C-alpha atoms as a PDB file:
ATOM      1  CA  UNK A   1       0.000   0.000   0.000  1.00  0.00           C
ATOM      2  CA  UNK A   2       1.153   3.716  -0.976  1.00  0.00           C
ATOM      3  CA  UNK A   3       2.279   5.540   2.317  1.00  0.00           C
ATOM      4  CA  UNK A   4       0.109   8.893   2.466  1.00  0.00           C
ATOM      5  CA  UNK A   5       1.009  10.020   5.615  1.00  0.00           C
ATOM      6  CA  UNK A   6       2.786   9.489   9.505  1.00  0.00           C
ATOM      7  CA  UNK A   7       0.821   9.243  12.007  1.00  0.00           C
ATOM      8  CA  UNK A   8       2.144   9.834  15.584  1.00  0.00           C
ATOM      9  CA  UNK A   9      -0.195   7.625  17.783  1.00  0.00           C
ATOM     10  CA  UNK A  10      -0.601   8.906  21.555  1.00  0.00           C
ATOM     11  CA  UNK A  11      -1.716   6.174  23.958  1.00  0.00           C
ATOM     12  CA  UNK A  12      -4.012   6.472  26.477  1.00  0.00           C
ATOM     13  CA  UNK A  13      -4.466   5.790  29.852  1.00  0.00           C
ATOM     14  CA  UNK A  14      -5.310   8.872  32.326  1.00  0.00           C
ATOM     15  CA  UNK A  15      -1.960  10.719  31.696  1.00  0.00           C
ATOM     16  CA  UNK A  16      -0.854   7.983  34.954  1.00  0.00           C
ATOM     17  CA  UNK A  17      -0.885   4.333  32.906  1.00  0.00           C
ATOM     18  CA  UNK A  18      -0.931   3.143  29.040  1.00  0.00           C
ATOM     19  CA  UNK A  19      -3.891   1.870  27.609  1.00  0.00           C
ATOM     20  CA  UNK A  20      -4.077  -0.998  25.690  1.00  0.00           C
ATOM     21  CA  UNK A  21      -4.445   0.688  22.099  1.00  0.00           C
ATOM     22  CA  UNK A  22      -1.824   1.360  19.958  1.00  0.00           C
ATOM     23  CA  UNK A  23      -3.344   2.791  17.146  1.00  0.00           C
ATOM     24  CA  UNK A  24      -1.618   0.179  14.484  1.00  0.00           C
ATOM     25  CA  UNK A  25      -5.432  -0.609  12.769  1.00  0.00           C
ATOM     26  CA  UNK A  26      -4.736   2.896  11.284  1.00  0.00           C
ATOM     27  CA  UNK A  27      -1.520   1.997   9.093  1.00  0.00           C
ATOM     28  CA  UNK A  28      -4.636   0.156   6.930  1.00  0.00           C
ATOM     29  CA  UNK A  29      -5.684   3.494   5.756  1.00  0.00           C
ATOM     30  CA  UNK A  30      -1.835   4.432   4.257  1.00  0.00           C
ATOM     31  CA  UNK A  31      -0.549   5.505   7.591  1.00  0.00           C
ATOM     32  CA  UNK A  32       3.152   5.036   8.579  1.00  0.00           C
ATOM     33  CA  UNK A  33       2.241   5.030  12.671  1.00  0.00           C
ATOM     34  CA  UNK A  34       4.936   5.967  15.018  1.00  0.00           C
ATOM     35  CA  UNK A  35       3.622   5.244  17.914  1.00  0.00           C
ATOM     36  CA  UNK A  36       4.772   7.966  21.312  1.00  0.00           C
ATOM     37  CA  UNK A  37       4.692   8.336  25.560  1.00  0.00           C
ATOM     38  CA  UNK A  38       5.065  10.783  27.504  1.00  0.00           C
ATOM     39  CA  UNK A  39       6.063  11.322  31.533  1.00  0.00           C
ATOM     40  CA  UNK A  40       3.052  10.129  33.887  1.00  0.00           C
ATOM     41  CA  UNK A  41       1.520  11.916  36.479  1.00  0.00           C
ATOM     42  CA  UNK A  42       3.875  10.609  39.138  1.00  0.00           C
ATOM     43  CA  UNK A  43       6.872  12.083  36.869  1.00  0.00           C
ATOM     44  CA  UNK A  44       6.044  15.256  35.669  1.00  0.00           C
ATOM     45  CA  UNK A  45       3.254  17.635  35.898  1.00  0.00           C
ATOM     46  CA  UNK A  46       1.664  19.487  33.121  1.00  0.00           C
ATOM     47  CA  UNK A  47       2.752  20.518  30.216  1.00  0.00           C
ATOM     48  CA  UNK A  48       5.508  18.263  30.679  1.00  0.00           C
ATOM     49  CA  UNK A  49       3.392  15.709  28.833  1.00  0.00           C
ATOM     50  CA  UNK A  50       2.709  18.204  25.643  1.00  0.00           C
ATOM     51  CA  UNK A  51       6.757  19.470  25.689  1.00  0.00           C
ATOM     52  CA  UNK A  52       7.241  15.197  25.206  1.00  0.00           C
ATOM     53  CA  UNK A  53       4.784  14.193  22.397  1.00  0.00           C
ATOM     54  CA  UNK A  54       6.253  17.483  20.518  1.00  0.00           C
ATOM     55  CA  UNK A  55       9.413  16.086  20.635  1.00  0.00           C
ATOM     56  CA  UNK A  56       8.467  12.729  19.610  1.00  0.00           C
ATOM     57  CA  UNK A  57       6.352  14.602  16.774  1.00  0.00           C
ATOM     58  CA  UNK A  58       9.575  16.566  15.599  1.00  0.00           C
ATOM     59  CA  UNK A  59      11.217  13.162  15.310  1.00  0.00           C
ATOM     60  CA  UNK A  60       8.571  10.992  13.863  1.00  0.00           C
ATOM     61  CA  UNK A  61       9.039  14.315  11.062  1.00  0.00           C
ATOM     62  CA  UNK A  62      12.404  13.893  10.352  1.00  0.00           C
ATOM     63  CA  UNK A  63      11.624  10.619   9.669  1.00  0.00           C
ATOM     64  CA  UNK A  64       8.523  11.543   7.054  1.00  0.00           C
ATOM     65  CA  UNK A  65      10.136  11.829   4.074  1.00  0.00           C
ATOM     66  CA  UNK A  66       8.338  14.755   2.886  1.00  0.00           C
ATOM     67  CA  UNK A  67       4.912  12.701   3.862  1.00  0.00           C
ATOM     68  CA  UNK A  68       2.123  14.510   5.724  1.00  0.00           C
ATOM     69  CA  UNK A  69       2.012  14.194   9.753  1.00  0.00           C
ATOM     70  CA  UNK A  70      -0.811  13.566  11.720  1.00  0.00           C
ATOM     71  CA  UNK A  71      -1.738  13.250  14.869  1.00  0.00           C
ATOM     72  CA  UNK A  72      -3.918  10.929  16.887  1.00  0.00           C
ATOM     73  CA  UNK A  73      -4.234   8.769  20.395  1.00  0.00           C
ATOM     74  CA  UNK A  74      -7.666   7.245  22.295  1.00  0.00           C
ATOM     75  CA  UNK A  75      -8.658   8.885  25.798  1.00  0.00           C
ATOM     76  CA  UNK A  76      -5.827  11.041  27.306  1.00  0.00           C
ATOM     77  CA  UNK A  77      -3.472  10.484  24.280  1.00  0.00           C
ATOM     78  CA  UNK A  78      -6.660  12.258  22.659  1.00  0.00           C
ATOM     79  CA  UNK A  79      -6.024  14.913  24.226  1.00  0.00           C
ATOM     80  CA  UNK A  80      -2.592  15.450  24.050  1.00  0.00           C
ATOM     81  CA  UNK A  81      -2.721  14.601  20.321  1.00  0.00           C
ATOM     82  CA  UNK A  82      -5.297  17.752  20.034  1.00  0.00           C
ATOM     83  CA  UNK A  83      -2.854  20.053  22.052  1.00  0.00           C
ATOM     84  CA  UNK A  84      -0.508  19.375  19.376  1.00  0.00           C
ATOM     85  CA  UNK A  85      -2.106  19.453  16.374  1.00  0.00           C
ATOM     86  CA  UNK A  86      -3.995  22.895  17.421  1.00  0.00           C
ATOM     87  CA  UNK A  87      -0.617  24.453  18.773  1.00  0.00           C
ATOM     88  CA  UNK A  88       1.632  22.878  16.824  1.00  0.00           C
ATOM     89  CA  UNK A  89       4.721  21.430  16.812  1.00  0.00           C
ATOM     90  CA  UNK A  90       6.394  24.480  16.115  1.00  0.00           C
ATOM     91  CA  UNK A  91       3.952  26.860  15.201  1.00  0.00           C
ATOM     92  CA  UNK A  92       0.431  26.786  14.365  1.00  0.00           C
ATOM     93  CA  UNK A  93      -0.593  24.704  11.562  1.00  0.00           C
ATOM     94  CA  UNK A  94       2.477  22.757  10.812  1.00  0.00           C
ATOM     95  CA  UNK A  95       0.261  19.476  11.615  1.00  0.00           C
ATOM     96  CA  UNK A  96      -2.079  17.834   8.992  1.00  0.00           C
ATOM     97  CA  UNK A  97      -4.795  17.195  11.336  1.00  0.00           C
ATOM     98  CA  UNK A  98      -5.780  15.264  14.168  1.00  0.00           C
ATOM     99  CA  UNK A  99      -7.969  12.103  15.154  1.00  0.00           C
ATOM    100  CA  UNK A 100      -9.052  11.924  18.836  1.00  0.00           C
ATOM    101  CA  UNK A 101     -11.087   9.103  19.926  1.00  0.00           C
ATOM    102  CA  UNK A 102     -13.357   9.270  23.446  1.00  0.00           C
ATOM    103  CA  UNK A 103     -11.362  12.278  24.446  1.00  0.00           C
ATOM    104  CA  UNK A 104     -11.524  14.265  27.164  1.00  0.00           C
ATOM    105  CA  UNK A 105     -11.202  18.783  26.823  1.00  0.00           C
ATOM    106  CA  UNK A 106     -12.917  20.253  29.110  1.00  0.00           C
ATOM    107  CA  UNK A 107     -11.963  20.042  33.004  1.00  0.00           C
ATOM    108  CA  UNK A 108     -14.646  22.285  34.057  1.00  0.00           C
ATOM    109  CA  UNK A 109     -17.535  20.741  32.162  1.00  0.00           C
ATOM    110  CA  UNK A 110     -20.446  20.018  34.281  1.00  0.00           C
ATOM    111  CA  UNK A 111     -21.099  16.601  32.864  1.00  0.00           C
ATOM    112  CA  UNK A 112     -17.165  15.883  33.576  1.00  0.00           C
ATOM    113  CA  UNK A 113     -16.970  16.887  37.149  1.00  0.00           C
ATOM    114  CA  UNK A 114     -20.204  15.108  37.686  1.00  0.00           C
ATOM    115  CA  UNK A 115     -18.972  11.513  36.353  1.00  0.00           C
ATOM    116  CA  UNK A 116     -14.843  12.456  37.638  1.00  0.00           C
ATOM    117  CA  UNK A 117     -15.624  14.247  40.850  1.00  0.00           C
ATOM    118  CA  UNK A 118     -14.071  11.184  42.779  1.00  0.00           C
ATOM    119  CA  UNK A 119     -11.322  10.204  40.625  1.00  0.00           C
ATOM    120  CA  UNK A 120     -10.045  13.070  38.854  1.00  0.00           C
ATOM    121  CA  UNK A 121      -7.316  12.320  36.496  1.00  0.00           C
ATOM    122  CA  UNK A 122      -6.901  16.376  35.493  1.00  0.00           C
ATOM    123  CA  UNK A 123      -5.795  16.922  39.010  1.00  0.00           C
ATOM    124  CA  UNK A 124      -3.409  14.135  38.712  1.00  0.00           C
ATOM    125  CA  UNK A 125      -2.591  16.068  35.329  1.00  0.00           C
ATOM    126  CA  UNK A 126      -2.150  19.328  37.092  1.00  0.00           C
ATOM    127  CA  UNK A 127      -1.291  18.421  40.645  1.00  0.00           C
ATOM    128  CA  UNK A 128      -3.987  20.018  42.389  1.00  0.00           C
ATOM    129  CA  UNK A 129      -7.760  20.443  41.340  1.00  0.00           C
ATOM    130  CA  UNK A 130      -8.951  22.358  38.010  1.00  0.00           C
ATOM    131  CA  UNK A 131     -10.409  25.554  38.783  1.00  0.00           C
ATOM    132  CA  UNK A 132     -11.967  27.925  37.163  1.00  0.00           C
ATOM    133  CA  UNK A 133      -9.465  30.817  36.103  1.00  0.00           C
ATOM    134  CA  UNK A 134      -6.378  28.635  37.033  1.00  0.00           C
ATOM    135  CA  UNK A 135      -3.535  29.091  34.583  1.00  0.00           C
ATOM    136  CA  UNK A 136      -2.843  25.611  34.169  1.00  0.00           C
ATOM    137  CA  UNK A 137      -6.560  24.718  33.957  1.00  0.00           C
ATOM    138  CA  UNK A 138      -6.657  27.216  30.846  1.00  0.00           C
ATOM    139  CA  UNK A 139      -3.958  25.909  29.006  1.00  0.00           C
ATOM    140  CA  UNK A 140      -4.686  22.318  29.357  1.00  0.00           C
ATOM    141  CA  UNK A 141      -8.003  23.055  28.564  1.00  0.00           C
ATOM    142  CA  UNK A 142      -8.172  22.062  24.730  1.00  0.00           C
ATOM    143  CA  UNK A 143     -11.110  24.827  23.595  1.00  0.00           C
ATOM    144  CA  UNK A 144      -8.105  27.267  24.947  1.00  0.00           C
ATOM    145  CA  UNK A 145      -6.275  26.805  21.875  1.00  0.00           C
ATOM    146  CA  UNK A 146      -8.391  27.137  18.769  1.00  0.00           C
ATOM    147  CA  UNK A 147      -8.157  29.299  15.505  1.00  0.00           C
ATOM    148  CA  UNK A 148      -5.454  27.525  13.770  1.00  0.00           C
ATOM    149  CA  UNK A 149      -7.835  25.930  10.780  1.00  0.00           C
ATOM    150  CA  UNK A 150      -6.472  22.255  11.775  1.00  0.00           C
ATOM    151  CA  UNK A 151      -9.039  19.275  10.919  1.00  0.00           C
ATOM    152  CA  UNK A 152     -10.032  17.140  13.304  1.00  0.00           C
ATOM    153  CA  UNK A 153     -11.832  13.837  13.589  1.00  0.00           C
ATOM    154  CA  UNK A 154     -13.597  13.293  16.757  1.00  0.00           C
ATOM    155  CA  UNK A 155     -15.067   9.768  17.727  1.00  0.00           C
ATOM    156  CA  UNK A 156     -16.790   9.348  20.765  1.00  0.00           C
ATOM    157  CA  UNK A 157     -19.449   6.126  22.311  1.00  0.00           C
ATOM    158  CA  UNK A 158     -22.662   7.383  23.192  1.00  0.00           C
ATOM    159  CA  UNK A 159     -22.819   5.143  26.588  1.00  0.00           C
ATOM    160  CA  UNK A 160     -19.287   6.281  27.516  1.00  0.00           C
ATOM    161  CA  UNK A 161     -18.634   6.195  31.492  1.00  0.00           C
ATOM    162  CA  UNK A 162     -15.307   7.459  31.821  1.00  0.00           C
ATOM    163  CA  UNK A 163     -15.224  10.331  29.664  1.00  0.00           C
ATOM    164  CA  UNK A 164     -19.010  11.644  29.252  1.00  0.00           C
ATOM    165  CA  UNK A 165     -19.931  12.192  25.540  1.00  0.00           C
ATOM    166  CA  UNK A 166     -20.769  15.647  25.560  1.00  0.00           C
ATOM    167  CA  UNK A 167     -16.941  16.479  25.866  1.00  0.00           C
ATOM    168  CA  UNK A 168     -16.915  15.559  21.758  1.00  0.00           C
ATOM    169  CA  UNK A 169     -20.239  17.193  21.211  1.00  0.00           C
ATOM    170  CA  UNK A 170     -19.723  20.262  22.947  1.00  0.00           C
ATOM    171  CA  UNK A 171     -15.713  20.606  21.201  1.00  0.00           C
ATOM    172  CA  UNK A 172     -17.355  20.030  17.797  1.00  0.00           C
ATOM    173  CA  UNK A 173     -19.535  23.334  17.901  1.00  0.00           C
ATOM    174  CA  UNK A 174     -16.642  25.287  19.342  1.00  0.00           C
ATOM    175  CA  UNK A 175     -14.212  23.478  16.407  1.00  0.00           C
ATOM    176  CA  UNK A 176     -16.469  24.706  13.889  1.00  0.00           C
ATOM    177  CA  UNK A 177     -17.204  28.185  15.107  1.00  0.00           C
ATOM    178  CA  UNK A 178     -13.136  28.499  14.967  1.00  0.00           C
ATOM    179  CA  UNK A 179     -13.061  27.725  11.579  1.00  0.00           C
ATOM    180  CA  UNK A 180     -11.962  24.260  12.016  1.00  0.00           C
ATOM    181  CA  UNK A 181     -13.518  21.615   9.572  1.00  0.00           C
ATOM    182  CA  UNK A 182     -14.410  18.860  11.617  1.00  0.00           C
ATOM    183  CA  UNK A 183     -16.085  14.979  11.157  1.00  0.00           C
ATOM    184  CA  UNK A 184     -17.345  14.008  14.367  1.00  0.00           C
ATOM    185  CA  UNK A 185     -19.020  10.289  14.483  1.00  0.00           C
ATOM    186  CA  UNK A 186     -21.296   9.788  18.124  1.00  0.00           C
ATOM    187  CA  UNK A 187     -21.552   6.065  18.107  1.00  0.00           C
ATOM    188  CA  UNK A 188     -22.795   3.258  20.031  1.00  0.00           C
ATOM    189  CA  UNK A 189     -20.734   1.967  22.837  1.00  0.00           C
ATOM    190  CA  UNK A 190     -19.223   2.890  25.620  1.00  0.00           C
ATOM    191  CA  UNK A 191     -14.991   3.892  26.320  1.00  0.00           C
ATOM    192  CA  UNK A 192     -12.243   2.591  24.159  1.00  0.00           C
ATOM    193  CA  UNK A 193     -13.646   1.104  21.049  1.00  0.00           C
ATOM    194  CA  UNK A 194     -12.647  -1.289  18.331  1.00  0.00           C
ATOM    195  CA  UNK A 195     -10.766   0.709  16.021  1.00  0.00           C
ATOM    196  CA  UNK A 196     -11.526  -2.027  13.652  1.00  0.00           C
ATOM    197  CA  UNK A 197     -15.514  -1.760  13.640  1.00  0.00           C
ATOM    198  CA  UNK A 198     -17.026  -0.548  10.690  1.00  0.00           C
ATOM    199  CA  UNK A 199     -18.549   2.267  11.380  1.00  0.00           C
ATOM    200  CA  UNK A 200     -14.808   3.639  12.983  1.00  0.00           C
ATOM    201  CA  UNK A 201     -13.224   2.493   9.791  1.00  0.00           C
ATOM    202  CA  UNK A 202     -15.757   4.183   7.428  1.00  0.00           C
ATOM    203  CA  UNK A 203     -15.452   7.387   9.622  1.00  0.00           C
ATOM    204  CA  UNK A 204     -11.750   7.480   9.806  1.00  0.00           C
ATOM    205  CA  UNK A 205     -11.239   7.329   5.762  1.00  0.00           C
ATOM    206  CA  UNK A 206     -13.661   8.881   4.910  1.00  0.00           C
ATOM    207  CA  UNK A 207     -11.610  11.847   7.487  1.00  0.00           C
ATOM    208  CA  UNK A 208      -8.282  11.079   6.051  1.00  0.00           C
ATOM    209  CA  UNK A 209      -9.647  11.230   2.457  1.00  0.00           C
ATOM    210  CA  UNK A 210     -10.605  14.952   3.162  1.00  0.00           C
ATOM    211  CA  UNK A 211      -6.770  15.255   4.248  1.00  0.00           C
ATOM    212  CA  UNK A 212      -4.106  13.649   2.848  1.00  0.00           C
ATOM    213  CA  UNK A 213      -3.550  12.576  -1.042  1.00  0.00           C
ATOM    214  CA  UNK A 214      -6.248   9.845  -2.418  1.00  0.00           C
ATOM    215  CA  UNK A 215      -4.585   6.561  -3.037  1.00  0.00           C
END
């Protein structure tokens, strides 16, 4: 198959642990996937965890050959993976676009402190609480950083119970009134899906069609 892009995958896991997916059903769609970590919770506080995915994203770039870099991870790799494709590596715009599945980007979002209020993994994230008007709750706070034009493919289950759906529904209006073109797929299902299911596979090309060069 013709390469038509890299794709730097960014596990998940609650920014404390890795999850279990490693994004490699993607290299079916032309993807070369590189696949990055970053310093847990118990290592480094944020953005330490942003400064290491863009320099695994710099390297996985050198290595491109000229080809087109996205960016993409499930759960807290979501997240991190739409920190740096709306900031950039190095500036603004220098990324492709981005493919978040079930991710959480909003600390202060009702439905979020409601279904997180005992187990919190922002304040982990942080090291204390989000709170309203606290510099590091704004700038890991993905809505904080829009403007840049960068697609984006959200995916998100319906009956998801660690990260509440309305994080993906809410993002998608304030993606679009950015200017961001956005595909956003609300699904069956509940947190971490199979990347392999139809409906995820249909979604995801029919997202990367709109963004890299047909095969």
């Amino acid at each position: 198959m013709t390469e038509r892009g890299v794709l730097l995958w960014i596990h998940g896991g609650g920014w404390r642990g890795r999850s279990d997916e490693d994004g490699a059903a993607l290299a079916a769609y032309g993807l070369r996937v590189h696949p990055a970590t970053y310093r847990f919770v118990d290592e480094a506080r944020w953005p330490a965890q942003l400064d290491d995915v863009r320099a695994a994203a710099r390297s996985a770039r050198a290595a491109a050959g000229g080809l087109p870099l996205l960016v993409g991870g499930d759960s807290a790799g979501a997240t991190l993976a739409l920190h740096l494709a709306l900031r950039g590596v190095d500036r603004p715009g220098d990324v492709a676009g981005a493919l978040a599945y079930w991710a959480p980007v909003d600390p202060l979002a009702a439905d979020w402190r409601r279904l997180r209020r005992h187990d919190d993994p922002w304040a982990g994230l942080l090291g204390h609480p989000p709170a309203p008007g606290d510099p590091a709750t704004v700038d890991s706070t993905v809505a904080t950083h829009l403007g840049s034009g960068v697609p984006v493919l959200l995916v998100h289950g319906r009956d998801d119970v660690a990260v509440p759906v309305g994080q993906s529904i809410d993002l998608t209006g304030r993606l679009l009134a950015a200017g961001h073109p956005v595909h956003t797929w609300i699904t069956h299902g509940g947190h971490a899906l199979d990347l392999g299911r139809p409906d995820l596979r249909a979604v995801t090309a029919a997202f990367l069609d709109t963004v890299l060069p047909t095969r």
